PDB file of C-alpha atoms in Angstrom:
ATOM      1  CA  MET A   3      64.617 112.401 151.447  1.00  0.00           C
ATOM      2  CA  HIS A   4      65.765 108.966 152.655  1.00  0.00           C
ATOM      3  CA  ASP A   5      68.905 109.133 154.797  1.00  0.00           C
ATOM      4  CA  LEU A   6      69.839 105.537 153.929  1.00  0.00           C
ATOM      5  CA  GLU A   7      69.861 106.288 150.216  1.00  0.00           C
ATOM      6  CA  HIS A   8      71.895 109.493 150.145  1.00  0.00           C
ATOM      7  CA  PRO A   9      74.987 110.685 152.045  1.00  0.00           C
ATOM      8  CA  ALA A  10      74.548 112.804 155.159  1.00  0.00           C
ATOM      9  CA  TRP A  11      76.622 115.651 153.724  1.00  0.00           C
ATOM     10  CA  ALA A  12      74.172 115.986 150.838  1.00  0.00           C
ATOM     11  CA  ALA A  13      71.272 116.130 153.288  1.00  0.00           C
ATOM     12  CA  ASN A  14      73.116 118.825 155.239  1.00  0.00           C
ATOM     13  CA  LEU A  15      73.629 120.953 152.131  1.00  0.00           C
ATOM     14  CA  ILE A  16      70.021 120.569 151.038  1.00  0.00           C
ATOM     15  CA  ALA A  17      68.842 121.624 154.494  1.00  0.00           C
ATOM     16  CA  ALA A  18      71.253 124.587 154.599  1.00  0.00           C
ATOM     17  CA  GLY A  19      70.045 125.685 151.163  1.00  0.00           C
ATOM     18  CA  ARG A  20      66.428 125.527 152.391  1.00  0.00           C
ATOM     19  CA  LEU A  21      65.338 123.618 149.326  1.00  0.00           C
ATOM     20  CA  GLN A  22      61.608 123.768 148.607  1.00  0.00           C
ATOM     21  CA  SER A  23      59.764 121.237 146.492  1.00  0.00           C
ATOM     22  CA  GLY A  24      59.810 122.110 142.809  1.00  0.00           C
ATOM     23  CA  GLU A  25      62.744 124.519 142.997  1.00  0.00           C
ATOM     24  CA  HIS A  26      65.353 124.530 140.248  1.00  0.00           C
ATOM     25  CA  VAL A  27      68.803 123.725 141.653  1.00  0.00           C
ATOM     26  CA  LEU A  28      72.104 124.262 139.862  1.00  0.00           C
ATOM     27  CA  VAL A  29      74.703 121.798 141.164  1.00  0.00           C
ATOM     28  CA  VAL A  30      78.203 122.912 140.160  1.00  0.00           C
ATOM     29  CA  VAL A  31      81.318 120.844 140.848  1.00  0.00           C
ATOM     30  CA  ASP A  32      84.860 120.814 139.568  1.00  0.00           C
ATOM     31  CA  GLU A  33      86.165 117.683 137.870  1.00  0.00           C
ATOM     32  CA  PRO A  34      87.647 115.935 140.954  1.00  0.00           C
ATOM     33  CA  LEU A  35      84.168 116.053 142.554  1.00  0.00           C
ATOM     34  CA  ALA A  36      82.191 114.827 139.546  1.00  0.00           C
ATOM     35  CA  ALA A  37      80.995 111.694 141.351  1.00  0.00           C
ATOM     36  CA  CYS A  38      79.993 113.707 144.416  1.00  0.00           C
ATOM     37  CA  GLY A  39      78.087 116.069 142.134  1.00  0.00           C
ATOM     38  CA  SER A  40      76.065 113.149 140.808  1.00  0.00           C
ATOM     39  CA  GLU A  41      75.283 112.054 144.375  1.00  0.00           C
ATOM     40  CA  LEU A  42      74.179 115.548 145.306  1.00  0.00           C
ATOM     41  CA  ALA A  43      72.005 115.948 142.213  1.00  0.00           C
ATOM     42  CA  ALA A  44      70.283 112.633 142.991  1.00  0.00           C
ATOM     43  CA  ALA A  45      69.660 113.732 146.569  1.00  0.00           C
ATOM     44  CA  VAL A  46      68.203 117.045 145.359  1.00  0.00           C
ATOM     45  CA  ARG A  47      65.872 115.187 143.002  1.00  0.00           C
ATOM     46  CA  ASP A  48      64.624 112.863 145.745  1.00  0.00           C
ATOM     47  CA  ALA A  49      64.101 115.882 148.031  1.00  0.00           C
ATOM     48  CA  GLY A  50      61.693 117.369 145.491  1.00  0.00           C
ATOM     49  CA  GLY A  51      64.058 119.691 143.627  1.00  0.00           C
ATOM     50  CA  GLN A  52      64.828 119.862 139.921  1.00  0.00           C
ATOM     51  CA  PRO A  53      68.633 119.527 139.637  1.00  0.00           C
ATOM     52  CA  GLN A  54      70.924 120.574 136.811  1.00  0.00           C
ATOM     53  CA  LEU A  55      74.465 119.217 137.199  1.00  0.00           C
ATOM     54  CA  GLU A  56      77.307 121.154 135.548  1.00  0.00           C
ATOM     55  CA  LEU A  57      81.115 120.974 135.629  1.00  0.00           C
ATOM     56  CA  TRP A  58      83.247 124.011 136.447  1.00  0.00           C
ATOM     57  CA  ALA A  59      85.657 123.317 133.616  1.00  0.00           C
ATOM     58  CA  GLY A  60      87.199 124.822 130.486  1.00  0.00           C
ATOM     59  CA  ASP A  61      90.331 126.734 129.562  1.00  0.00           C
ATOM     60  CA  ARG A  62      91.864 127.609 132.923  1.00  0.00           C
ATOM     61  CA  PRO A  63      91.919 130.029 134.531  1.00  0.00           C
ATOM     62  CA  LEU A  64      88.280 130.789 133.813  1.00  0.00           C
ATOM     63  CA  ALA A  65      87.638 134.504 133.342  1.00  0.00           C
ATOM     64  CA  ALA A  66      83.870 133.904 133.518  1.00  0.00           C
ATOM     65  CA  PRO A  67      81.569 131.008 134.415  1.00  0.00           C
ATOM     66  CA  PRO A  68      81.249 128.316 131.719  1.00  0.00           C
ATOM     67  CA  PRO A  69      78.397 129.174 129.312  1.00  0.00           C
ATOM     68  CA  ALA A  70      75.944 126.504 130.501  1.00  0.00           C
ATOM     69  CA  ILE A  71      76.452 127.567 134.102  1.00  0.00           C
ATOM     70  CA  ALA A  72      76.111 131.263 133.278  1.00  0.00           C
ATOM     71  CA  GLU A  73      72.855 130.638 131.404  1.00  0.00           C
ATOM     72  CA  ALA A  74      71.350 128.521 134.168  1.00  0.00           C
ATOM     73  CA  ALA A  75      72.370 130.998 136.904  1.00  0.00           C
ATOM     74  CA  ASN A  76      69.925 133.591 135.622  1.00  0.00           C
ATOM     75  CA  ALA A  77      66.869 131.493 136.419  1.00  0.00           C
ATOM     76  CA  ILE A  78      67.631 128.960 139.155  1.00  0.00           C
ATOM     77  CA  ASP A  79      66.388 129.152 142.749  1.00  0.00           C
ATOM     78  CA  LEU A  80      69.412 127.599 144.455  1.00  0.00           C
ATOM     79  CA  CYS A  81      73.047 127.004 143.490  1.00  0.00           C
ATOM     80  CA  LEU A  82      75.162 124.418 145.321  1.00  0.00           C
ATOM     81  CA  PHE A  83      78.813 124.872 144.260  1.00  0.00           C
ATOM     82  CA  LEU A  84      81.499 122.422 145.429  1.00  0.00           C
ATOM     83  CA  ALA A  85      85.142 122.746 144.422  1.00  0.00           C
ATOM     84  CA  GLN A  86      87.985 120.483 145.508  1.00  0.00           C
ATOM     85  CA  GLU A  87      90.619 122.554 143.701  1.00  0.00           C
ATOM     86  CA  PRO A  88      89.377 126.165 143.492  1.00  0.00           C
ATOM     87  CA  ARG A  89      91.868 128.514 141.857  1.00  0.00           C
ATOM     88  CA  GLY A  90      92.761 131.822 143.416  1.00  0.00           C
ATOM     89  CA  ASP A  91      92.771 133.496 140.010  1.00  0.00           C
ATOM     90  CA  GLU A  92      89.183 132.388 139.324  1.00  0.00           C
ATOM     91  CA  SER A  93      87.600 134.259 142.230  1.00  0.00           C
ATOM     92  CA  GLY A  94      86.286 136.869 139.812  1.00  0.00           C
ATOM     93  CA  ALA A  95      84.465 134.190 137.792  1.00  0.00           C
ATOM     94  CA  ARG A  96      82.998 132.695 140.974  1.00  0.00           C
ATOM     95  CA  VAL A  97      81.791 136.121 142.105  1.00  0.00           C
ATOM     96  CA  GLU A  98      80.229 136.664 138.666  1.00  0.00           C
ATOM     97  CA  LEU A  99      78.271 133.430 139.107  1.00  0.00           C
ATOM     98  CA  LEU A 100      77.247 134.465 142.605  1.00  0.00           C
ATOM     99  CA  ARG A 101      76.040 137.834 141.363  1.00  0.00           C
ATOM    100  CA  ALA A 102      73.993 136.223 138.580  1.00  0.00           C
ATOM    101  CA  VAL A 103      72.336 133.854 141.065  1.00  0.00           C
ATOM    102  CA  THR A 104      71.548 136.389 143.780  1.00  0.00           C
ATOM    103  CA  GLU A 105      70.521 139.387 141.663  1.00  0.00           C
ATOM    104  CA  HIS A 106      67.186 137.733 140.832  1.00  0.00           C
ATOM    105  CA  GLY A 107      66.651 136.399 144.356  1.00  0.00           C
ATOM    106  CA  GLY A 108      68.402 133.049 144.016  1.00  0.00           C
ATOM    107  CA  ARG A 109      70.439 131.525 146.842  1.00  0.00           C
ATOM    108  CA  GLU A 110      73.947 130.073 146.740  1.00  0.00           C
ATOM    109  CA  ILE A 111      76.048 127.864 148.987  1.00  0.00           C
ATOM    110  CA  PHE A 112      79.742 127.513 148.145  1.00  0.00           C
ATOM    111  CA  LEU A 113      82.187 124.927 149.504  1.00  0.00           C
ATOM    112  CA  GLY A 114      85.815 125.293 148.488  1.00  0.00           C
ATOM    113  CA  LEU A 115      88.807 123.017 149.073  1.00  0.00           C
ATOM    114  CA  VAL A 116      86.543 120.083 149.944  1.00  0.00           C
ATOM    115  CA  ASP A 117      87.270 116.480 149.053  1.00  0.00           C
ATOM    116  CA  PRO A 118      85.223 113.273 149.412  1.00  0.00           C
ATOM    117  CA  ASP A 119      86.849 112.422 152.763  1.00  0.00           C
ATOM    118  CA  LEU A 120      85.902 115.811 154.237  1.00  0.00           C
ATOM    119  CA  LEU A 121      82.369 115.494 152.861  1.00  0.00           C
ATOM    120  CA  ARG A 122      81.920 112.005 154.315  1.00  0.00           C
ATOM    121  CA  GLY A 123      83.575 112.996 157.587  1.00  0.00           C
ATOM    122  CA  GLU A 124      83.260 116.385 159.259  1.00  0.00           C
ATOM    123  CA  LEU A 125      80.727 117.824 156.803  1.00  0.00           C
ATOM    124  CA  SER A 126      78.377 114.902 157.420  1.00  0.00           C
ATOM    125  CA  GLN A 127      78.031 115.837 161.098  1.00  0.00           C
ATOM    126  CA  PRO A 128      75.441 118.192 162.604  1.00  0.00           C
ATOM    127  CA  THR A 129      76.592 121.823 162.714  1.00  0.00           C
ATOM    128  CA  ALA A 130      76.623 124.219 165.668  1.00  0.00           C
ATOM    129  CA  ASP A 131      73.608 126.482 166.164  1.00  0.00           C
ATOM    130  CA  LEU A 132      75.118 129.971 165.990  1.00  0.00           C
ATOM    131  CA  ARG A 133      71.978 131.992 165.361  1.00  0.00           C
ATOM    132  CA  GLU A 134      71.935 133.843 168.677  1.00  0.00           C
ATOM    133  CA  PRO A 135      75.671 134.761 168.717  1.00  0.00           C
ATOM    134  CA  ALA A 136      75.335 136.004 165.137  1.00  0.00           C
ATOM    135  CA  ARG A 137      72.290 138.125 165.938  1.00  0.00           C
ATOM    136  CA  SER A 138      74.023 139.530 169.010  1.00  0.00           C
ATOM    137  CA  LEU A 139      77.140 140.558 167.084  1.00  0.00           C
ATOM    138  CA  LEU A 140      75.135 142.016 164.191  1.00  0.00           C
ATOM    139  CA  LYS A 141      73.300 144.217 166.719  1.00  0.00           C
ATOM    140  CA  GLU A 142      76.622 145.501 168.094  1.00  0.00           C
ATOM    141  CA  LEU A 143      77.975 146.263 164.614  1.00  0.00           C
ATOM    142  CA  GLU A 144      74.886 147.806 163.005  1.00  0.00           C
ATOM    143  CA  GLY A 145      75.461 151.439 162.063  1.00  0.00           C
ATOM    144  CA  ALA A 146      79.215 151.316 162.750  1.00  0.00           C
ATOM    145  CA  LYS A 147      81.421 153.855 161.017  1.00  0.00           C
ATOM    146  CA  GLU A 148      84.897 152.578 161.950  1.00  0.00           C
ATOM    147  CA  ILE A 149      86.214 149.255 163.184  1.00  0.00           C
ATOM    148  CA  HIS A 150      89.535 149.008 165.003  1.00  0.00           C
ATOM    149  CA  ILE A 151      90.622 145.384 165.041  1.00  0.00           C
ATOM    150  CA  ARG A 152      93.709 143.909 166.674  1.00  0.00           C
ATOM    151  CA  GLY A 153      95.107 140.380 166.832  1.00  0.00           C
ATOM    152  CA  ARG A 154      97.480 138.345 168.964  1.00  0.00           C
ATOM    153  CA  ALA A 155     100.244 138.260 166.337  1.00  0.00           C
ATOM    154  CA  GLY A 156     100.300 142.019 165.738  1.00  0.00           C
ATOM    155  CA  THR A 157      97.266 142.934 163.621  1.00  0.00           C
ATOM    156  CA  ASP A 158      96.352 146.589 164.232  1.00  0.00           C
ATOM    157  CA  LEU A 159      93.990 147.771 161.531  1.00  0.00           C
ATOM    158  CA  ARG A 160      91.390 150.527 161.217  1.00  0.00           C
ATOM    159  CA  LEU A 161      88.581 149.951 158.724  1.00  0.00           C
ATOM    160  CA  LYS A 162      85.927 152.394 157.540  1.00  0.00           C
ATOM    161  CA  VAL A 163      82.571 150.655 157.173  1.00  0.00           C
ATOM    162  CA  ALA A 164      79.979 153.472 157.153  1.00  0.00           C
ATOM    163  CA  GLY A 165      77.037 152.601 154.937  1.00  0.00           C
ATOM    164  CA  ARG A 166      78.088 148.989 154.365  1.00  0.00           C
ATOM    165  CA  ARG A 167      75.798 146.095 155.340  1.00  0.00           C
ATOM    166  CA  TRP A 168      76.838 143.537 157.932  1.00  0.00           C
ATOM    167  CA  LEU A 169      75.962 139.994 156.861  1.00  0.00           C
ATOM    168  CA  THR A 170      76.138 136.503 158.317  1.00  0.00           C
ATOM    169  CA  ASP A 171      75.944 132.926 157.077  1.00  0.00           C
ATOM    170  CA  ALA A 172      74.927 131.687 160.536  1.00  0.00           C
ATOM    171  CA  LEU A 173      71.234 132.510 160.017  1.00  0.00           C
ATOM    172  CA  PRO A 174      68.806 130.695 157.676  1.00  0.00           C
ATOM    173  CA  LEU A 175      69.624 131.437 154.031  1.00  0.00           C
ATOM    174  CA  GLN A 176      67.255 133.981 152.472  1.00  0.00           C
ATOM    175  CA  PRO A 177      66.486 134.901 148.832  1.00  0.00           C
ATOM    176  CA  GLY A 178      69.339 136.877 147.291  1.00  0.00           C
ATOM    177  CA  GLU A 179      71.863 135.637 149.857  1.00  0.00           C
ATOM    178  CA  MET A 180      74.988 133.485 149.802  1.00  0.00           C
ATOM    179  CA  ALA A 181      76.638 131.300 152.404  1.00  0.00           C
ATOM    180  CA  ASN A 182      79.460 128.875 152.871  1.00  0.00           C
ATOM    181  CA  TYR A 183      79.008 125.503 154.507  1.00  0.00           C
ATOM    182  CA  PRO A 184      79.387 125.213 157.383  1.00  0.00           C
ATOM    183  CA  GLY A 185      78.334 128.767 158.235  1.00  0.00           C
ATOM    184  CA  GLY A 186      79.652 130.657 161.222  1.00  0.00           C
ATOM    185  CA  GLU A 187      80.834 134.192 160.483  1.00  0.00           C
ATOM    186  CA  VAL A 188      79.678 137.808 160.476  1.00  0.00           C
ATOM    187  CA  PHE A 189      81.200 139.871 157.681  1.00  0.00           C
ATOM    188  CA  THR A 190      81.135 143.096 155.678  1.00  0.00           C
ATOM    189  CA  ALA A 191      82.917 144.831 152.822  1.00  0.00           C
ATOM    190  CA  PRO A 192      84.848 147.838 154.203  1.00  0.00           C
ATOM    191  CA  LEU A 193      85.027 150.976 152.084  1.00  0.00           C
ATOM    192  CA  GLU A 194      87.591 150.453 149.347  1.00  0.00           C
ATOM    193  CA  ASP A 195      89.721 153.398 150.543  1.00  0.00           C
ATOM    194  CA  GLY A 196      89.104 152.670 154.208  1.00  0.00           C
ATOM    195  CA  ALA A 197      91.875 150.407 155.510  1.00  0.00           C
ATOM    196  CA  ASP A 198      94.959 151.666 157.318  1.00  0.00           C
ATOM    197  CA  GLY A 199      97.414 149.768 159.468  1.00  0.00           C
ATOM    198  CA  VAL A 200      98.868 146.286 159.582  1.00  0.00           C
ATOM    199  CA  LEU A 201      97.363 142.827 159.201  1.00  0.00           C
ATOM    200  CA  VAL A 202      99.343 139.854 160.509  1.00  0.00           C
ATOM    201  CA  ALA A 203      97.867 136.566 159.277  1.00  0.00           C
ATOM    202  CA  ASP A 204      99.278 133.930 161.634  1.00  0.00           C
ATOM    203  CA  LEU A 205      96.889 131.120 160.690  1.00  0.00           C
ATOM    204  CA  THR A 206      95.785 130.616 157.101  1.00  0.00           C
ATOM    205  CA  VAL A 207      96.308 132.232 153.695  1.00  0.00           C
ATOM    206  CA  PRO A 208      94.697 130.128 150.942  1.00  0.00           C
ATOM    207  CA  TYR A 209      96.294 129.444 147.559  1.00  0.00           C
ATOM    208  CA  THR A 210      99.744 129.639 149.161  1.00  0.00           C
ATOM    209  CA  VAL A 211     101.297 126.929 151.373  1.00  0.00           C
ATOM    210  CA  ASP A 212      99.409 123.808 152.389  1.00  0.00           C
ATOM    211  CA  GLY A 213      97.996 124.027 155.893  1.00  0.00           C
ATOM    212  CA  LEU A 214      98.852 126.805 158.316  1.00  0.00           C
ATOM    213  CA  VAL A 215     101.289 129.508 157.178  1.00  0.00           C
ATOM    214  CA  ASP A 216     104.992 128.724 157.496  1.00  0.00           C
ATOM    215  CA  GLU A 217     105.438 132.065 159.287  1.00  0.00           C
ATOM    216  CA  PRO A 218     103.127 135.046 159.897  1.00  0.00           C
ATOM    217  CA  VAL A 219     102.264 137.070 156.791  1.00  0.00           C
ATOM    218  CA  THR A 220     102.445 140.815 157.436  1.00  0.00           C
ATOM    219  CA  ILE A 221     100.361 143.017 155.119  1.00  0.00           C
ATOM    220  CA  ARG A 222     100.466 146.800 155.408  1.00  0.00           C
ATOM    221  CA  PHE A 223      97.500 148.883 154.231  1.00  0.00           C
ATOM    222  CA  GLU A 224      97.272 152.553 153.425  1.00  0.00           C
ATOM    223  CA  GLY A 225      94.164 154.189 152.010  1.00  0.00           C
ATOM    224  CA  GLY A 226      92.530 150.807 151.513  1.00  0.00           C
ATOM    225  CA  ARG A 227      95.353 149.316 149.452  1.00  0.00           C
ATOM    226  CA  VAL A 228      98.105 146.835 150.179  1.00  0.00           C
ATOM    227  CA  GLN A 229     101.470 148.571 150.316  1.00  0.00           C
ATOM    228  CA  SER A 230     103.659 145.606 151.236  1.00  0.00           C
ATOM    229  CA  ILE A 231     103.536 141.876 151.985  1.00  0.00           C
ATOM    230  CA  GLU A 232     106.280 140.380 154.134  1.00  0.00           C
ATOM    231  CA  GLY A 233     107.028 137.012 155.708  1.00  0.00           C
ATOM    232  CA  GLY A 234     108.131 133.594 154.521  1.00  0.00           C
ATOM    233  CA  ARG A 235     107.039 131.335 151.676  1.00  0.00           C
ATOM    234  CA  ALA A 236     103.309 132.002 152.136  1.00  0.00           C
ATOM    235  CA  ALA A 237     103.962 135.744 151.923  1.00  0.00           C
ATOM    236  CA  ALA A 238     105.988 135.331 148.733  1.00  0.00           C
ATOM    237  CA  MET A 239     103.238 133.249 147.134  1.00  0.00           C
ATOM    238  CA  LEU A 240     100.549 135.745 148.161  1.00  0.00           C
ATOM    239  CA  ASN A 241     102.583 138.599 146.738  1.00  0.00           C
ATOM    240  CA  ALA A 242     102.833 136.752 143.414  1.00  0.00           C
ATOM    241  CA  LEU A 243      99.047 136.281 143.319  1.00  0.00           C
ATOM    242  CA  VAL A 244      98.497 139.978 144.035  1.00  0.00           C
ATOM    243  CA  GLU A 245     101.021 141.056 141.409  1.00  0.00           C
ATOM    244  CA  GLU A 246      99.323 138.869 138.801  1.00  0.00           C
ATOM    245  CA  ALA A 247      95.890 140.299 139.656  1.00  0.00           C
ATOM    246  CA  GLY A 248      97.105 143.890 139.331  1.00  0.00           C
ATOM    247  CA  GLU A 249      95.916 146.915 141.288  1.00  0.00           C
ATOM    248  CA  SER A 250      92.441 145.465 141.886  1.00  0.00           C
ATOM    249  CA  GLY A 251      94.029 142.673 143.906  1.00  0.00           C
ATOM    250  CA  ARG A 252      95.478 145.156 146.406  1.00  0.00           C
ATOM    251  CA  VAL A 253      92.122 146.556 147.518  1.00  0.00           C
ATOM    252  CA  ILE A 254      90.558 145.719 150.888  1.00  0.00           C
ATOM    253  CA  ALA A 255      87.604 143.400 150.257  1.00  0.00           C
ATOM    254  CA  GLU A 256      86.176 141.970 153.468  1.00  0.00           C
ATOM    255  CA  LEU A 257      86.317 141.800 157.233  1.00  0.00           C
ATOM    256  CA  GLY A 258      84.935 138.593 158.739  1.00  0.00           C
ATOM    257  CA  ILE A 259      84.651 137.404 162.333  1.00  0.00           C
ATOM    258  CA  GLY A 260      84.392 133.698 163.196  1.00  0.00           C
ATOM    259  CA  LEU A 261      81.922 132.360 165.767  1.00  0.00           C
ATOM    260  CA  ASP A 262      82.086 128.541 165.792  1.00  0.00           C
ATOM    261  CA  PRO A 263      83.749 127.116 168.950  1.00  0.00           C
ATOM    262  CA  THR A 264      83.673 123.576 167.548  1.00  0.00           C
ATOM    263  CA  ILE A 265      86.202 124.332 164.785  1.00  0.00           C
ATOM    264  CA  SER A 266      89.964 124.388 165.369  1.00  0.00           C
ATOM    265  CA  PRO A 267      92.107 126.113 162.710  1.00  0.00           C
ATOM    266  CA  ARG A 268      94.078 123.639 160.632  1.00  0.00           C
ATOM    267  CA  GLY A 269      94.982 125.513 157.453  1.00  0.00           C
ATOM    268  CA  HIS A 270      91.638 125.030 155.674  1.00  0.00           C
ATOM    269  CA  VAL A 271      90.284 128.469 154.823  1.00  0.00           C
ATOM    270  CA  MET A 272      86.601 127.516 154.520  1.00  0.00           C
ATOM    271  CA  LEU A 273      86.661 126.048 158.018  1.00  0.00           C
ATOM    272  CA  ASP A 274      89.224 128.277 159.718  1.00  0.00           C
ATOM    273  CA  GLU A 275      87.390 131.503 158.846  1.00  0.00           C
ATOM    274  CA  LYS A 276      84.347 130.210 160.776  1.00  0.00           C
ATOM    275  CA  ALA A 277      86.312 129.270 163.902  1.00  0.00           C
ATOM    276  CA  ALA A 278      85.747 131.185 167.125  1.00  0.00           C
ATOM    277  CA  HIS A 279      88.736 133.287 168.220  1.00  0.00           C
ATOM    278  CA  THR A 280      89.619 134.089 164.601  1.00  0.00           C
ATOM    279  CA  ALA A 281      88.961 136.923 162.177  1.00  0.00           C
ATOM    280  CA  HIS A 282      89.934 137.417 158.565  1.00  0.00           C
ATOM    281  CA  VAL A 283      90.597 140.266 156.195  1.00  0.00           C
ATOM    282  CA  ALA A 284      90.306 139.636 152.465  1.00  0.00           C
ATOM    283  CA  ILE A 285      91.766 141.495 149.515  1.00  0.00           C
ATOM    284  CA  GLY A 286      90.458 141.605 145.958  1.00  0.00           C
ATOM    285  CA  SER A 287      86.889 141.223 144.740  1.00  0.00           C
ATOM    286  CA  ASN A 288      84.002 142.359 146.958  1.00  0.00           C
ATOM    287  CA  THR A 289      81.109 142.954 144.555  1.00  0.00           C
ATOM    288  CA  GLY A 290      77.735 141.195 144.478  1.00  0.00           C
ATOM    289  CA  PRO A 291      76.249 140.250 147.859  1.00  0.00           C
ATOM    290  CA  TYR A 292      79.367 141.465 149.676  1.00  0.00           C
ATOM    291  CA  GLY A 293      78.167 144.979 148.942  1.00  0.00           C
ATOM    292  CA  GLY A 294      81.434 146.421 147.642  1.00  0.00           C
ATOM    293  CA  ARG A 295      82.550 147.967 144.356  1.00  0.00           C
ATOM    294  CA  ASN A 296      85.923 146.401 143.561  1.00  0.00           C
ATOM    295  CA  GLN A 297      86.078 143.798 140.811  1.00  0.00           C
ATOM    296  CA  SER A 298      89.142 141.564 140.734  1.00  0.00           C
ATOM    297  CA  SER A 299      90.210 138.096 139.617  1.00  0.00           C
ATOM    298  CA  ILE A 300      91.110 137.218 143.244  1.00  0.00           C
ATOM    299  CA  HIS A 301      89.469 137.182 146.667  1.00  0.00           C
ATOM    300  CA  ILE A 302      91.931 135.970 149.292  1.00  0.00           C
ATOM    301  CA  ASP A 303      91.015 135.641 152.977  1.00  0.00           C
ATOM    302  CA  CYS A 304      93.896 136.117 155.413  1.00  0.00           C
ATOM    303  CA  ILE A 305      93.030 134.599 158.794  1.00  0.00           C
ATOM    304  CA  PHE A 306      94.469 135.618 162.149  1.00  0.00           C
ATOM    305  CA  SER A 307      93.983 134.595 165.766  1.00  0.00           C
ATOM    306  CA  GLU A 308      92.475 136.148 168.892  1.00  0.00           C
ATOM    307  CA  PRO A 309      90.879 139.305 167.495  1.00  0.00           C
ATOM    308  CA  THR A 310      89.729 142.176 169.693  1.00  0.00           C
ATOM    309  CA  ILE A 311      87.386 144.792 168.285  1.00  0.00           C
ATOM    310  CA  GLU A 312      86.412 148.385 168.927  1.00  0.00           C
ATOM    311  CA  VAL A 313      83.374 149.864 167.190  1.00  0.00           C
ATOM    312  CA  ASP A 314      83.567 153.650 166.877  1.00  0.00           C
ATOM    313  CA  GLY A 315      85.961 153.710 169.813  1.00  0.00           C
ATOM    314  CA  GLU A 316      83.960 151.380 172.068  1.00  0.00           C
ATOM    315  CA  PRO A 317      85.165 147.828 172.838  1.00  0.00           C
ATOM    316  CA  VAL A 318      82.894 144.976 171.772  1.00  0.00           C
ATOM    317  CA  GLU A 319      82.912 141.602 173.492  1.00  0.00           C
ATOM    318  CA  LEU A 320      82.669 138.869 170.877  1.00  0.00           C
ATOM    319  CA  PRO A 321      79.741 136.523 171.618  1.00  0.00           C
ATOM    320  CA  ILE A 322      81.607 133.228 171.564  1.00  0.00           C
ATOM    321  CA  PRO A 323      79.236 130.393 172.603  1.00  0.00           C
TER     322      PRO A 323
END
């Protein structure tokens, strides 16, 4: 691949996807990123891949991937999915695509809420090497039965995780795996009935207000399900999303822990959830590579600051580089 001919962000994505010569690559973009999709497909071709460019478009919200994308997902080696305007009520369709790609050993990288300026700017820079911190934290969490996580703003939540895999997007992408770009978290899907306590998201709740939350969003869990959502405008908007999704949208979906010290939270979920000194709890869908059993039209990450963690009653020091 010739760096002078293609943008640096495209080279970064191709490297993160571990593209091998001759591999079939599905490039998916939403309509605002159509031109960027063409750039990425050209870069994939010159790197030795066989690209297929498709638009994430149709009657919105999409309940399933568009037919051409769904058909291609069953056979491709790598999917690169970029969305400038991802919808919260299309998370189920995105997870369905992810499942189709990974079930046969394909790989997927997803970038949400990205625009051309972000691609040409921050996402064109080299990323932090977080392999050793990720390995260290995975070793501490392996075999855990219960996580007790607290946060600076008041999070105090107990999560049952026995039997669930711990994953990371900070290590090289393997067959059957998914990652965001940039990577930088360790995550799992807690048991669907295994969340009790309070989550206070004082940083970012996507699909609600622009940027950081207007005031902390307080979410109370009992038996793995959201019982109440309180706060300001962001809380009201989140509650509306959950109500529209129905009971499946109330289920605990994910616990993730950020590792990247080079990222500062700014209200961008795909970046903030990777930042060191943050953690996030998601509600909604957690099937496919997440390892959970709850299908929902939403998957919403709620990010909070300064987490502390106990694993089966023992404190764990987070390996922040």
